[in-house]
PDB file of C-alpha atoms in Angstrom:
ATOM      1  CA  UNK A   1      -1.683  -7.020  33.521  1.00 58.00           C
ATOM      2  CA  UNK A   2      -2.788  -7.261  37.167  1.00 78.00           C
ATOM      3  CA  UNK A   3      -0.442 -10.234  37.649  1.00 80.00           C
ATOM      4  CA  UNK A   4       2.405  -8.318  36.061  1.00 73.00           C
ATOM      5  CA  UNK A   5       1.709  -5.302  38.264  1.00 81.00           C
ATOM      6  CA  UNK A   6       1.953  -7.558  41.323  1.00 84.00           C
ATOM      7  CA  UNK A   7       5.382  -8.852  40.404  1.00 86.00           C
ATOM      8  CA  UNK A   8       4.374 -12.076  38.630  1.00 90.00           C
ATOM      9  CA  UNK A   9       6.485 -12.871  35.569  1.00 92.00           C
ATOM     10  CA  UNK A  10       4.229 -13.005  32.515  1.00 92.00           C
ATOM     11  CA  UNK A  11       5.221 -14.360  29.111  1.00 92.00           C
ATOM     12  CA  UNK A  12       3.423 -14.213  25.785  1.00 91.00           C
ATOM     13  CA  UNK A  13       3.152 -16.318  22.647  1.00 91.00           C
ATOM     14  CA  UNK A  14       4.513 -13.492  20.523  1.00 87.00           C
ATOM     15  CA  UNK A  15       5.626 -14.739  17.114  1.00 89.00           C
ATOM     16  CA  UNK A  16       3.357 -17.784  17.006  1.00 91.00           C
ATOM     17  CA  UNK A  17       1.157 -16.194  14.347  1.00 94.00           C
ATOM     18  CA  UNK A  18       3.760 -13.965  12.666  1.00 95.00           C
ATOM     19  CA  UNK A  19       4.064 -16.046   9.510  1.00 96.00           C
ATOM     20  CA  UNK A  20       0.268 -16.286   9.164  1.00 97.00           C
ATOM     21  CA  UNK A  21      -0.219 -12.542   9.547  1.00 98.00           C
ATOM     22  CA  UNK A  22       2.562 -11.856   7.056  1.00 98.00           C
ATOM     23  CA  UNK A  23       0.978 -14.299   4.588  1.00 98.00           C
ATOM     24  CA  UNK A  24      -2.395 -12.559   4.969  1.00 98.00           C
ATOM     25  CA  UNK A  25      -0.856  -9.124   4.471  1.00 98.00           C
ATOM     26  CA  UNK A  26       0.985 -10.316   1.381  1.00 98.00           C
ATOM     27  CA  UNK A  27      -2.192 -11.894   0.011  1.00 98.00           C
ATOM     28  CA  UNK A  28      -4.107  -8.652   0.511  1.00 98.00           C
ATOM     29  CA  UNK A  29      -1.351  -6.623  -1.104  1.00 98.00           C
ATOM     30  CA  UNK A  30      -1.090  -8.900  -4.146  1.00 98.00           C
ATOM     31  CA  UNK A  31      -4.866  -9.074  -4.507  1.00 98.00           C
ATOM     32  CA  UNK A  32      -5.111  -5.292  -4.611  1.00 98.00           C
ATOM     33  CA  UNK A  33      -2.105  -5.011  -6.926  1.00 97.00           C
ATOM     34  CA  UNK A  34      -3.658  -7.436  -9.408  1.00 96.00           C
ATOM     35  CA  UNK A  35      -7.184  -5.914  -9.115  1.00 95.00           C
ATOM     36  CA  UNK A  36      -8.695  -9.117  -7.701  1.00 96.00           C
ATOM     37  CA  UNK A  37     -11.611  -7.313  -5.967  1.00 95.00           C
ATOM     38  CA  UNK A  38     -12.699  -5.920  -9.342  1.00 93.00           C
ATOM     39  CA  UNK A  39     -12.188  -9.275 -11.050  1.00 94.00           C
ATOM     40  CA  UNK A  40     -14.207 -11.029  -8.339  1.00 95.00           C
ATOM     41  CA  UNK A  41     -17.045  -8.543  -8.772  1.00 94.00           C
ATOM     42  CA  UNK A  42     -17.014  -9.086 -12.536  1.00 93.00           C
ATOM     43  CA  UNK A  43     -17.132 -12.855 -11.955  1.00 96.00           C
ATOM     44  CA  UNK A  44     -20.199 -12.507  -9.699  1.00 96.00           C
ATOM     45  CA  UNK A  45     -21.863 -10.479 -12.451  1.00 96.00           C
ATOM     46  CA  UNK A  46     -20.861 -13.041 -15.161  1.00 97.00           C
ATOM     47  CA  UNK A  47     -19.051 -10.179 -16.862  1.00 94.00           C
ATOM     48  CA  UNK A  48     -15.895 -10.724 -18.942  1.00 93.00           C
ATOM     49  CA  UNK A  49     -13.585  -7.888 -17.887  1.00 89.00           C
ATOM     50  CA  UNK A  50     -10.018  -8.315 -19.159  1.00 89.00           C
ATOM     51  CA  UNK A  51      -7.516  -5.710 -18.070  1.00 83.00           C
ATOM     52  CA  UNK A  52      -7.173  -4.137 -21.500  1.00 73.00           C
ATOM     53  CA  UNK A  53     -10.772  -2.887 -21.205  1.00 66.00           C
ATOM     54  CA  UNK A  54      -9.966  -1.114 -17.914  1.00 67.00           C
ATOM     55  CA  UNK A  55      -6.986   0.559 -16.279  1.00 79.00           C
ATOM     56  CA  UNK A  56      -3.965  -1.726 -16.428  1.00 89.00           C
ATOM     57  CA  UNK A  57      -2.457  -2.570 -13.020  1.00 93.00           C
ATOM     58  CA  UNK A  58       1.029  -1.114 -12.593  1.00 94.00           C
ATOM     59  CA  UNK A  59       4.018  -3.390 -12.177  1.00 96.00           C
ATOM     60  CA  UNK A  60       4.847  -4.125  -8.551  1.00 97.00           C
ATOM     61  CA  UNK A  61       8.556  -4.325  -9.283  1.00 98.00           C
ATOM     62  CA  UNK A  62      10.179  -1.011  -8.495  1.00 98.00           C
ATOM     63  CA  UNK A  63       7.378   0.216  -6.238  1.00 98.00           C
ATOM     64  CA  UNK A  64       8.066   1.232  -2.634  1.00 98.00           C
ATOM     65  CA  UNK A  65       6.652  -0.521   0.415  1.00 98.00           C
ATOM     66  CA  UNK A  66       6.925   1.298   3.730  1.00 98.00           C
ATOM     67  CA  UNK A  67       6.666  -1.180   6.599  1.00 98.00           C
ATOM     68  CA  UNK A  68       5.859   0.299  10.003  1.00 98.00           C
ATOM     69  CA  UNK A  69       7.102  -2.131  12.644  1.00 97.00           C
ATOM     70  CA  UNK A  70      10.057  -4.472  12.227  1.00 96.00           C
ATOM     71  CA  UNK A  71       9.109  -7.409  14.380  1.00 94.00           C
ATOM     72  CA  UNK A  72       8.658 -10.956  13.023  1.00 94.00           C
ATOM     73  CA  UNK A  73       5.731  -9.911  10.813  1.00 97.00           C
ATOM     74  CA  UNK A  74       7.467  -6.914   9.284  1.00 97.00           C
ATOM     75  CA  UNK A  75      10.679  -8.839   8.725  1.00 97.00           C
ATOM     76  CA  UNK A  76       8.937 -11.679   6.873  1.00 97.00           C
ATOM     77  CA  UNK A  77       7.004  -9.249   4.719  1.00 97.00           C
ATOM     78  CA  UNK A  78      10.134  -7.261   4.002  1.00 98.00           C
ATOM     79  CA  UNK A  79      11.941 -10.378   2.781  1.00 98.00           C
ATOM     80  CA  UNK A  80       9.052 -11.467   0.576  1.00 98.00           C
ATOM     81  CA  UNK A  81       8.434  -8.028  -0.917  1.00 98.00           C
ATOM     82  CA  UNK A  82      12.148  -7.622  -1.621  1.00 98.00           C
ATOM     83  CA  UNK A  83      12.016 -10.891  -3.572  1.00 98.00           C
ATOM     84  CA  UNK A  84       9.168  -9.409  -5.618  1.00 98.00           C
ATOM     85  CA  UNK A  85      11.358  -6.449  -6.524  1.00 98.00           C
ATOM     86  CA  UNK A  86       9.914  -3.773  -4.263  1.00 98.00           C
ATOM     87  CA  UNK A  87      12.038  -1.156  -2.527  1.00 98.00           C
ATOM     88  CA  UNK A  88      11.650  -1.322   1.255  1.00 98.00           C
ATOM     89  CA  UNK A  89      11.501   1.482   3.788  1.00 98.00           C
ATOM     90  CA  UNK A  90      11.412   0.381   7.425  1.00 98.00           C
ATOM     91  CA  UNK A  91       9.899   2.644  10.071  1.00 98.00           C
ATOM     92  CA  UNK A  92      11.171   1.898  13.585  1.00 96.00           C
ATOM     93  CA  UNK A  93      11.446   3.679  16.906  1.00 93.00           C
ATOM     94  CA  UNK A  94      14.997   4.654  15.983  1.00 91.00           C
ATOM     95  CA  UNK A  95      16.803   4.948  12.669  1.00 91.00           C
ATOM     96  CA  UNK A  96      20.047   3.865  14.321  1.00 88.00           C
ATOM     97  CA  UNK A  97      19.547   0.175  13.493  1.00 85.00           C
ATOM     98  CA  UNK A  98      20.534  -1.000  10.019  1.00 87.00           C
ATOM     99  CA  UNK A  99      18.358  -3.323   7.948  1.00 92.00           C
ATOM    100  CA  UNK A 100      20.074  -5.016   5.027  1.00 93.00           C
ATOM    101  CA  UNK A 101      18.545  -4.024   1.718  1.00 94.00           C
ATOM    102  CA  UNK A 102      16.224  -1.443   3.247  1.00 97.00           C
ATOM    103  CA  UNK A 103      16.224   2.184   4.267  1.00 97.00           C
ATOM    104  CA  UNK A 104      15.404   2.804   7.929  1.00 97.00           C
ATOM    105  CA  UNK A 105      13.690   5.921   9.254  1.00 97.00           C
ATOM    106  CA  UNK A 106      12.626   6.802  12.771  1.00 97.00           C
ATOM    107  CA  UNK A 107       8.970   6.825  13.718  1.00 97.00           C
ATOM    108  CA  UNK A 108       9.252  10.562  14.343  1.00 96.00           C
ATOM    109  CA  UNK A 109      10.106  10.959  10.638  1.00 97.00           C
ATOM    110  CA  UNK A 110       7.239   8.762   9.409  1.00 98.00           C
ATOM    111  CA  UNK A 111       5.549  11.572   7.485  1.00 98.00           C
ATOM    112  CA  UNK A 112       8.644  12.281   5.403  1.00 98.00           C
ATOM    113  CA  UNK A 113       8.449   8.950   3.541  1.00 98.00           C
ATOM    114  CA  UNK A 114       4.719   9.008   2.790  1.00 98.00           C
ATOM    115  CA  UNK A 115       4.989  10.923  -0.525  1.00 98.00           C
ATOM    116  CA  UNK A 116       7.168   8.159  -2.003  1.00 98.00           C
ATOM    117  CA  UNK A 117       5.190   5.237  -0.522  1.00 98.00           C
ATOM    118  CA  UNK A 118       3.137   2.995  -2.802  1.00 98.00           C
ATOM    119  CA  UNK A 119       2.232   0.429  -0.115  1.00 98.00           C
ATOM    120  CA  UNK A 120       1.934   1.480   3.508  1.00 99.00           C
ATOM    121  CA  UNK A 121       2.058  -1.723   5.553  1.00 98.00           C
ATOM    122  CA  UNK A 122       1.177  -1.382   9.231  1.00 98.00           C
ATOM    123  CA  UNK A 123       2.609  -4.186  11.379  1.00 98.00           C
ATOM    124  CA  UNK A 124       3.371  -2.246  14.544  1.00 97.00           C
ATOM    125  CA  UNK A 125       2.113  -2.549  18.119  1.00 95.00           C
ATOM    126  CA  UNK A 126      -0.463  -0.070  19.376  1.00 96.00           C
ATOM    127  CA  UNK A 127       1.293   2.479  21.555  1.00 96.00           C
ATOM    128  CA  UNK A 128       0.632   6.133  22.380  1.00 96.00           C
ATOM    129  CA  UNK A 129       3.008   7.024  19.527  1.00 96.00           C
ATOM    130  CA  UNK A 130       1.316   4.781  16.928  1.00 98.00           C
ATOM    131  CA  UNK A 131      -2.277   5.602  17.918  1.00 98.00           C
ATOM    132  CA  UNK A 132      -3.816   7.544  15.009  1.00 98.00           C
ATOM    133  CA  UNK A 133      -0.440   7.396  13.240  1.00 98.00           C
ATOM    134  CA  UNK A 134      -2.175   7.288   9.862  1.00 98.00           C
ATOM    135  CA  UNK A 135      -4.085  10.490  10.423  1.00 98.00           C
ATOM    136  CA  UNK A 136      -6.011  12.696   8.029  1.00 98.00           C
ATOM    137  CA  UNK A 137      -2.883  14.799   7.611  1.00 98.00           C
ATOM    138  CA  UNK A 138      -0.728  11.733   6.934  1.00 98.00           C
ATOM    139  CA  UNK A 139      -3.157  10.485   4.288  1.00 98.00           C
ATOM    140  CA  UNK A 140      -2.978  13.818   2.443  1.00 98.00           C
ATOM    141  CA  UNK A 141       0.762  13.220   1.975  1.00 98.00           C
ATOM    142  CA  UNK A 142       0.255   9.916   0.157  1.00 98.00           C
ATOM    143  CA  UNK A 143      -0.083   9.362  -3.578  1.00 97.00           C
ATOM    144  CA  UNK A 144      -3.603   8.852  -4.966  1.00 97.00           C
ATOM    145  CA  UNK A 145      -2.247   5.570  -6.363  1.00 97.00           C
ATOM    146  CA  UNK A 146      -1.067   4.330  -2.929  1.00 98.00           C
ATOM    147  CA  UNK A 147      -2.572   1.587  -0.774  1.00 98.00           C
ATOM    148  CA  UNK A 148      -2.784   0.881   2.951  1.00 98.00           C
ATOM    149  CA  UNK A 149      -2.386  -2.613   4.430  1.00 98.00           C
ATOM    150  CA  UNK A 150      -3.280  -2.796   8.125  1.00 98.00           C
ATOM    151  CA  UNK A 151      -2.607  -5.967  10.120  1.00 98.00           C
ATOM    152  CA  UNK A 152      -1.685  -4.150  13.335  1.00 98.00           C
ATOM    153  CA  UNK A 153      -4.529  -2.492  15.271  1.00 98.00           C
ATOM    154  CA  UNK A 154      -7.487  -0.470  14.071  1.00 98.00           C
ATOM    155  CA  UNK A 155      -6.611   2.536  16.221  1.00 98.00           C
ATOM    156  CA  UNK A 156      -3.351   3.035  14.290  1.00 98.00           C
ATOM    157  CA  UNK A 157      -5.506   4.501  11.503  1.00 98.00           C
ATOM    158  CA  UNK A 158      -7.992   7.355  11.551  1.00 98.00           C
ATOM    159  CA  UNK A 159     -10.731   5.207  10.026  1.00 98.00           C
ATOM    160  CA  UNK A 160     -13.068   8.051   9.057  1.00 98.00           C
ATOM    161  CA  UNK A 161     -10.226   9.876   7.311  1.00 98.00           C
ATOM    162  CA  UNK A 162      -9.259   6.643   5.534  1.00 98.00           C
ATOM    163  CA  UNK A 163     -12.825   6.101   4.310  1.00 98.00           C
ATOM    164  CA  UNK A 164     -12.977   9.683   3.066  1.00 98.00           C
ATOM    165  CA  UNK A 165      -9.662   9.322   1.192  1.00 98.00           C
ATOM    166  CA  UNK A 166     -10.790   6.035  -0.402  1.00 98.00           C
ATOM    167  CA  UNK A 167     -14.145   7.494  -1.395  1.00 97.00           C
ATOM    168  CA  UNK A 168     -12.698  10.616  -2.949  1.00 97.00           C
ATOM    169  CA  UNK A 169      -9.835   9.142  -4.980  1.00 96.00           C
ATOM    170  CA  UNK A 170      -7.075  10.385  -2.680  1.00 97.00           C
ATOM    171  CA  UNK A 171      -6.084   6.778  -1.936  1.00 98.00           C
ATOM    172  CA  UNK A 172      -6.342   3.829  -4.295  1.00 97.00           C
ATOM    173  CA  UNK A 173      -7.243   0.957  -1.971  1.00 98.00           C
ATOM    174  CA  UNK A 174      -6.788  -0.850   1.325  1.00 98.00           C
ATOM    175  CA  UNK A 175      -6.564  -4.305   2.856  1.00 98.00           C
ATOM    176  CA  UNK A 176      -7.829  -4.109   6.437  1.00 98.00           C
ATOM    177  CA  UNK A 177      -7.870  -6.938   8.971  1.00 98.00           C
ATOM    178  CA  UNK A 178      -8.394  -4.664  11.982  1.00 98.00           C
ATOM    179  CA  UNK A 179     -10.835  -1.850  12.646  1.00 98.00           C
ATOM    180  CA  UNK A 180     -11.591   0.973  15.058  1.00 96.00           C
ATOM    181  CA  UNK A 181     -14.637  -0.983  16.267  1.00 97.00           C
ATOM    182  CA  UNK A 182     -14.844  -4.768  16.126  1.00 98.00           C
ATOM    183  CA  UNK A 183     -16.980  -6.390  14.901  1.00 98.00           C
ATOM    184  CA  UNK A 184     -17.077  -3.884  12.076  1.00 98.00           C
ATOM    185  CA  UNK A 185     -20.540  -2.238  12.270  1.00 98.00           C
ATOM    186  CA  UNK A 186     -23.005  -3.326   9.577  1.00 97.00           C
ATOM    187  CA  UNK A 187     -23.444   0.280   8.478  1.00 98.00           C
ATOM    188  CA  UNK A 188     -19.738   0.849   7.848  1.00 98.00           C
ATOM    189  CA  UNK A 189     -19.088   1.866   4.240  1.00 98.00           C
ATOM    190  CA  UNK A 190     -15.954  -0.306   4.261  1.00 98.00           C
ATOM    191  CA  UNK A 191     -18.105  -3.409   3.667  1.00 98.00           C
ATOM    192  CA  UNK A 192     -19.174  -2.282   0.198  1.00 97.00           C
ATOM    193  CA  UNK A 193     -16.229  -0.272  -1.090  1.00 97.00           C
ATOM    194  CA  UNK A 194     -14.897  -1.816  -4.322  1.00 94.00           C
ATOM    195  CA  UNK A 195     -11.309  -0.814  -3.497  1.00 95.00           C
ATOM    196  CA  UNK A 196     -11.287  -2.387  -0.016  1.00 98.00           C
ATOM    197  CA  UNK A 197     -10.627  -5.936   1.158  1.00 98.00           C
ATOM    198  CA  UNK A 198     -11.920  -6.367   4.709  1.00 98.00           C
ATOM    199  CA  UNK A 199     -11.299  -9.475   6.800  1.00 98.00           C
ATOM    200  CA  UNK A 200     -12.661  -9.990  10.350  1.00 98.00           C
ATOM    201  CA  UNK A 201      -9.379  -9.900  12.311  1.00 98.00           C
ATOM    202  CA  UNK A 202      -8.468 -13.376  11.039  1.00 97.00           C
ATOM    203  CA  UNK A 203      -4.974 -12.747   9.658  1.00 97.00           C
ATOM    204  CA  UNK A 204      -3.244 -14.689  12.424  1.00 95.00           C
ATOM    205  CA  UNK A 205      -5.416 -17.808  12.602  1.00 93.00           C
ATOM    206  CA  UNK A 206      -4.966 -21.311  11.207  1.00 92.00           C
ATOM    207  CA  UNK A 207      -5.410 -24.864  12.425  1.00 94.00           C
ATOM    208  CA  UNK A 208      -1.819 -24.864  13.680  1.00 93.00           C
ATOM    209  CA  UNK A 209      -1.821 -21.729  15.819  1.00 88.00           C
ATOM    210  CA  UNK A 210      -2.927 -23.363  19.080  1.00 92.00           C
ATOM    211  CA  UNK A 211      -0.248 -26.036  18.749  1.00 93.00           C
ATOM    212  CA  UNK A 212       2.464 -23.408  18.262  1.00 92.00           C
ATOM    213  CA  UNK A 213       1.218 -21.406  21.244  1.00 92.00           C
ATOM    214  CA  UNK A 214       1.170 -24.537  23.420  1.00 94.00           C
ATOM    215  CA  UNK A 215       4.688 -25.456  22.345  1.00 95.00           C
ATOM    216  CA  UNK A 216       5.946 -21.994  23.296  1.00 92.00           C
ATOM    217  CA  UNK A 217       4.282 -22.243  26.707  1.00 93.00           C
ATOM    218  CA  UNK A 218       5.748 -25.693  27.353  1.00 96.00           C
ATOM    219  CA  UNK A 219       9.196 -24.555  26.268  1.00 95.00           C
ATOM    220  CA  UNK A 220       9.026 -21.633  28.696  1.00 93.00           C
ATOM    221  CA  UNK A 221       7.770 -23.995  31.417  1.00 94.00           C
ATOM    222  CA  UNK A 222      10.832 -26.180  30.883  1.00 95.00           C
ATOM    223  CA  UNK A 223      13.071 -23.107  31.099  1.00 95.00           C
ATOM    224  CA  UNK A 224      11.380 -22.059  34.348  1.00 93.00           C
ATOM    225  CA  UNK A 225      11.705 -25.561  35.820  1.00 94.00           C
ATOM    226  CA  UNK A 226      15.453 -25.572  35.059  1.00 95.00           C
ATOM    227  CA  UNK A 227      15.950 -22.043  36.316  1.00 95.00           C
ATOM    228  CA  UNK A 228      16.814 -20.797  32.832  1.00 96.00           C
ATOM    229  CA  UNK A 229      15.922 -17.444  31.271  1.00 95.00           C
ATOM    230  CA  UNK A 230      12.376 -17.175  29.907  1.00 94.00           C
ATOM    231  CA  UNK A 231      11.596 -15.720  26.492  1.00 94.00           C
ATOM    232  CA  UNK A 232       8.805 -13.320  25.472  1.00 93.00           C
ATOM    233  CA  UNK A 233       8.744 -11.839  28.971  1.00 94.00           C
ATOM    234  CA  UNK A 234       6.356  -8.911  29.399  1.00 88.00           C
ATOM    235  CA  UNK A 235       8.426  -5.904  30.456  1.00 83.00           C
TER     236      UNK A 235
END
């Protein structure tokens, strides 16, 4: 940021991990939809727990996923969830842009779509407008059967309000890869909640990420050497 402030052109490796993050978000969503946390707990206890002895998981097809942020991560998730038969609502800065097969609402109207949302997927950057976007008030608008998937930044969610909603049956479950404080404190109740999948900010990592980042840097270096336009320039 200091370089940028002093007039130095700075580029990023934005997009290098988009597919990985989208895969992680999808995995978390499907795991919650198919009650995998409960099945894993039953396995650890050597307990046979078929679905017909508990609450049956609802069909995903026909449910509504609201995706906040329509960058590479949101777009990949939107395509995959559409293939699974979910209805997609996209939340962007402006509702002026059209997204094929999805309904688009402006960020200012975020609260209006929460009552119909089954899966709230957060894939947005952290900005003053998205900080504490999923507030206590926002959570009260959601269905008790709804879930939150956060692969953006911890500060997008009021974590204490989320924990309270999960504990008191006002929200069904959550997959969280990011947290208000990282590492997640040992005393956080999120570690032990049966309706939560928590991963340590690992959604965007694999053995190929460094290679992709290096390739993007080298490509930009070639552009710079030839006097061509750079991509992923920090504005």
